Coordinates of C-alpha atoms in Angstrom, one line a residue:
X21 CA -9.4 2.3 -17.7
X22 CA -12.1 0.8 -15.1
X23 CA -10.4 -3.1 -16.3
X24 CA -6.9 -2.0 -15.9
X25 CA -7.8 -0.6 -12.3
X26 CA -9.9 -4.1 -11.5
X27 CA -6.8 -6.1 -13.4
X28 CA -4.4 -4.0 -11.0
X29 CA -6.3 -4.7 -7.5
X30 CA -6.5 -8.3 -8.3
X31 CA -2.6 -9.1 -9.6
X32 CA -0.1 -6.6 -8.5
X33 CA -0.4 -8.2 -4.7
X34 CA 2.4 -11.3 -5.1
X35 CA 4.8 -8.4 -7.1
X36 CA 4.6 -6.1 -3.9
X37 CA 5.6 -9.1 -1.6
X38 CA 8.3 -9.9 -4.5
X39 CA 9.7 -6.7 -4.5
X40 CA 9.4 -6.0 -0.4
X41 CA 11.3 -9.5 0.6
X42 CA 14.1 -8.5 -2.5
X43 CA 14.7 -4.9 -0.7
X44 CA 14.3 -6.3 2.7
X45 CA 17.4 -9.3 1.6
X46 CA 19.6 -6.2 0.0
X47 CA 18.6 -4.4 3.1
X48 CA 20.2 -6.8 5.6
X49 CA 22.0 -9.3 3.3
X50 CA 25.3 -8.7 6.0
X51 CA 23.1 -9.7 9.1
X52 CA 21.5 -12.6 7.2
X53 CA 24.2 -13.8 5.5
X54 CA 26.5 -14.3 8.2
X55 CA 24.6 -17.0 10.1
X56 CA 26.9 -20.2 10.6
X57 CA 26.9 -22.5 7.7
X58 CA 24.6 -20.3 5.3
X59 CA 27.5 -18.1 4.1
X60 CA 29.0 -21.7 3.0
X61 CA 26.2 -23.1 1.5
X62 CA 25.4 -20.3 -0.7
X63 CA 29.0 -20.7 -2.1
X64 CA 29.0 -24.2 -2.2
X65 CA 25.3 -23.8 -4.6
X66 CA 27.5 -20.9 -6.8
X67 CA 24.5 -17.9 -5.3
X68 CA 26.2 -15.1 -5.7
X69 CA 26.3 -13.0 -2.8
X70 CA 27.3 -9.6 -4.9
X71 CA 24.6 -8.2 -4.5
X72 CA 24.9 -5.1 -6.0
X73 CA 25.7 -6.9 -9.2
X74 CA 23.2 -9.0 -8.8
X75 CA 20.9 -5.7 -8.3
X76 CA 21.4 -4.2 -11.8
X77 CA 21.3 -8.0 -13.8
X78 CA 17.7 -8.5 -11.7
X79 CA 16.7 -4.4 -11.9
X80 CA 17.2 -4.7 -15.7
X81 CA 15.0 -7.7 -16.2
X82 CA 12.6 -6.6 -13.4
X83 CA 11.7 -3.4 -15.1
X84 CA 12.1 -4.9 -18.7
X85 CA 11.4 -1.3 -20.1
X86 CA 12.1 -2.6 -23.7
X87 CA 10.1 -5.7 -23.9
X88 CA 6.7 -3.5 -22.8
X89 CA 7.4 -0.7 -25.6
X90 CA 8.2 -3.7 -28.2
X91 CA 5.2 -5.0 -27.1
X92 CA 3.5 -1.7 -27.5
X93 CA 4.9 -1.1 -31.1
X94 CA 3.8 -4.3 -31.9
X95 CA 0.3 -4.7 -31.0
X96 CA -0.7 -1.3 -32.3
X97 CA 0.6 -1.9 -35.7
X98 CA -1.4 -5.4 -35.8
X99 CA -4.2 -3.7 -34.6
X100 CA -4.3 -0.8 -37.0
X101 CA -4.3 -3.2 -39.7
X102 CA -6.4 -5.4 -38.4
X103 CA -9.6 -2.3 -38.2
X104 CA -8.0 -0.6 -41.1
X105 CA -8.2 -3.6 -43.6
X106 CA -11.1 -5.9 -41.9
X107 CA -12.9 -3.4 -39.9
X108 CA -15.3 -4.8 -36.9
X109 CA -16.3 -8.4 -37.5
X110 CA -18.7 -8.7 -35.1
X111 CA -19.5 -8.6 -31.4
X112 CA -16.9 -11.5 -30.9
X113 CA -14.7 -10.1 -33.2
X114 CA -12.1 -11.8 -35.6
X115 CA -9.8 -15.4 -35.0
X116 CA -7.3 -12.6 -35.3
X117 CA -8.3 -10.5 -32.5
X118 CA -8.8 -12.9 -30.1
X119 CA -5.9 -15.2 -30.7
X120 CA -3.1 -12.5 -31.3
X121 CA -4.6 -8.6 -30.4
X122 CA -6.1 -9.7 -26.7
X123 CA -3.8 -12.2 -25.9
X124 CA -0.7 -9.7 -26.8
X125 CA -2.6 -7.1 -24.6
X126 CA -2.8 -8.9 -21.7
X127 CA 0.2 -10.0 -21.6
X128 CA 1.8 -6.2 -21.9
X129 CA -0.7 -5.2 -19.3
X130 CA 0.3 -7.9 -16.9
X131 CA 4.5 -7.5 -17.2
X132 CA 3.4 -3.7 -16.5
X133 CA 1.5 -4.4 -13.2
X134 CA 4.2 -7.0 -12.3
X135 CA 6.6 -4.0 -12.3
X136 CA 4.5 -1.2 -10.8
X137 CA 4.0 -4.1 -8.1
X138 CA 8.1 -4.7 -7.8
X139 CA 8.4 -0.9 -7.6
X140 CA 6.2 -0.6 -4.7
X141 CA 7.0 -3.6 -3.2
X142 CA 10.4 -1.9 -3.1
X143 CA 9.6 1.6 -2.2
X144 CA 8.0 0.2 1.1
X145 CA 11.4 -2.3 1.9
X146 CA 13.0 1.1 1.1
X147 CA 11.6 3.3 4.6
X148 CA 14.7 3.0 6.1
X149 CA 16.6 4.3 3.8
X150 CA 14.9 7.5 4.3
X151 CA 11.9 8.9 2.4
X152 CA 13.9 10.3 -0.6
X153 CA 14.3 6.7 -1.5
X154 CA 10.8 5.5 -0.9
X155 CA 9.4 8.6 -3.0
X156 CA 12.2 7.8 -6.3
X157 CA 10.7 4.1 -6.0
X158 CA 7.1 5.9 -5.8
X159 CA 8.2 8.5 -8.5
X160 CA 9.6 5.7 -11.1
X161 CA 6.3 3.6 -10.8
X162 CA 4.9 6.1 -13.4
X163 CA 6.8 4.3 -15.9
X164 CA 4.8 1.3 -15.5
X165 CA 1.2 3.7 -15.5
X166 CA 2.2 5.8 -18.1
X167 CA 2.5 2.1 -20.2
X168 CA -1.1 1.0 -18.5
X169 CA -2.5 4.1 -19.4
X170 CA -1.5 4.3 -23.0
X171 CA -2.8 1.1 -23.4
X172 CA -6.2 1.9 -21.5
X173 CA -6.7 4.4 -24.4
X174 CA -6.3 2.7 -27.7
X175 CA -6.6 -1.3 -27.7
X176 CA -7.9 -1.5 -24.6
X177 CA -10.8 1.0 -25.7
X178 CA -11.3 -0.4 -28.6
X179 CA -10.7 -4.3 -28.2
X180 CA -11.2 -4.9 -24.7
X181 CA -14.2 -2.6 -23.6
X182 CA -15.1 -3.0 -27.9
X183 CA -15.9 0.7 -27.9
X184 CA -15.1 3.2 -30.9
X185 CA -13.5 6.5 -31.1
X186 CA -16.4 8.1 -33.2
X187 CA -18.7 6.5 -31.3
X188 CA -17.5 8.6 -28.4
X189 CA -18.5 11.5 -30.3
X190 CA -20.5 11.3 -32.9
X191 CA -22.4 8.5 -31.8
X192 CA -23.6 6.3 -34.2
X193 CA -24.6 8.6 -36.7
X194 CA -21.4 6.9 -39.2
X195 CA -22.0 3.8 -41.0
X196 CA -20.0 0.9 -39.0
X197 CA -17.2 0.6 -41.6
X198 CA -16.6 3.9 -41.5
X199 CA -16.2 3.6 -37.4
X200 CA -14.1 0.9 -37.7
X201 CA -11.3 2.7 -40.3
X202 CA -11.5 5.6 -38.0
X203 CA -10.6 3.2 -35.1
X204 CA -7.7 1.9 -37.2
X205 CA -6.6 5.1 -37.7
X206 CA -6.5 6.2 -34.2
X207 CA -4.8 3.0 -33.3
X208 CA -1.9 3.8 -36.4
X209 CA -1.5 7.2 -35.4
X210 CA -0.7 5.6 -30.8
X211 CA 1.7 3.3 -33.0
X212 CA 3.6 6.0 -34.9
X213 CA 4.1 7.8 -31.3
X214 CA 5.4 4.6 -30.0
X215 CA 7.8 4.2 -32.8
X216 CA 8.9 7.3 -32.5
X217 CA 9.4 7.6 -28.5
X218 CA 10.0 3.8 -28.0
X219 CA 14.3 4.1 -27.4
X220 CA 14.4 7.2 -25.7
X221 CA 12.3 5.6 -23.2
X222 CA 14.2 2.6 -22.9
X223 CA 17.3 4.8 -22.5
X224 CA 15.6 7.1 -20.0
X225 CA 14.4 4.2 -17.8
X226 CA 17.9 2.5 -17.8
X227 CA 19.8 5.9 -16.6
X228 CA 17.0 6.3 -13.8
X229 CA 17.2 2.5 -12.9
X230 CA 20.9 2.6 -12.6
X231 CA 20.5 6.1 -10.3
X232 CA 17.7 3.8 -8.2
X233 CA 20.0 1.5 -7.7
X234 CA 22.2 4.1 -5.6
X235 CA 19.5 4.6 -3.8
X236 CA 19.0 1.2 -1.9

């Protein structure tokens, strides 16, 4: 987990300021939006100045819950097959690993930190609202962890530190194809939970993103 805590420090900084200046608007849209001629302007451009609409269209694509368990499905049923059927091909690895496994990774690992970085972003915009809100905002960030983490423990163990599961325990005492099938099978058994689990987290993250946005 050492690169997703080094990938976290380094990119979530621009999503706290992101999601700080968003609650901060919300916060005092009626002070801000009243100064002479902006009111007009903003009309005049079509910005919509609903913003409590505009809160559950941006929450829902902010959080984007379904595209990071998609993701998830996806990338552990590529790379299942991909130890399963070819096994390790090297230090560097395959084509295949490098230009669809890693790239798809990153990418899920990123979107994650974006939104643990708009979710705290918020929580801090949200101190005035009391520390109820600012610990629901804290509280719903375990969403994007829980993604980070269950990551962390199967393609980024095995792809991005290039470690093996029976490696971690009995060493390298099994031939290397052997290592790599029991990787794949690791890797199969992450996807069937993600499968499985994939909608009733989506639907679980929607009803709490709608009860957030009571909060603000």
């Amino acid at each position: 987990m050492k690169i997703y805590l080094q990938r976290i420090q380094k990119q979530i900084w621009p999503f706290i300021l992101i999601g700080l200046v968003s609650k901060l608007l919300f916060q005092f849209q009626g002070t801000l939006f009243n100064v002479s001629g902006l009111k007009s302007y903003l009309k005049y451009a079509d910005v919509s100045l609903n913003f409590w609409l505009r809160s559950f269209q941006l929450f829902g694509e902010f959080i984007a819950p379904a595209i990071i368990a998609y993701c998830l499905v996806c990338l552990y049923i590529l790379a299942s097959f991909h130890r399963l059927i070819l096994g390790r091909t090297g230090e560097g690895d395959s084509i295949f690993a490098r230009k669809i496994i890693l790239p798809l990774e990153e990418f899920t690992s990123h979107l994650s930190i974006a939104i643990l970085g708009l979710l705290i972003g918020i929580s801090i915009g949200a101190i005035p609202n009391g520390m109820k809100t600012v610990f629901s905002f804290l509280i719903f960030s375990l969403h994007p962890l829980f993604f980070l983490l269950f990551l962390g423990i199967g393609v980024g163990f095995i792809y991005v530190q290039n470690k093996t599961i029976a490696g971690q325990w009995l060493g390298n005492h099994l031939p290397g194809w052997l290592r790599s099938r029991l990787d794949g099978l690791y890797l199969f058994l992450l996807f069937l939970m993600t499968i499985t689990f994939h909608a009733k987290i989506h639907d679980q993250i929607r009803y709490l993103g709608q009860w957030l946005l009571k909060q603000l």
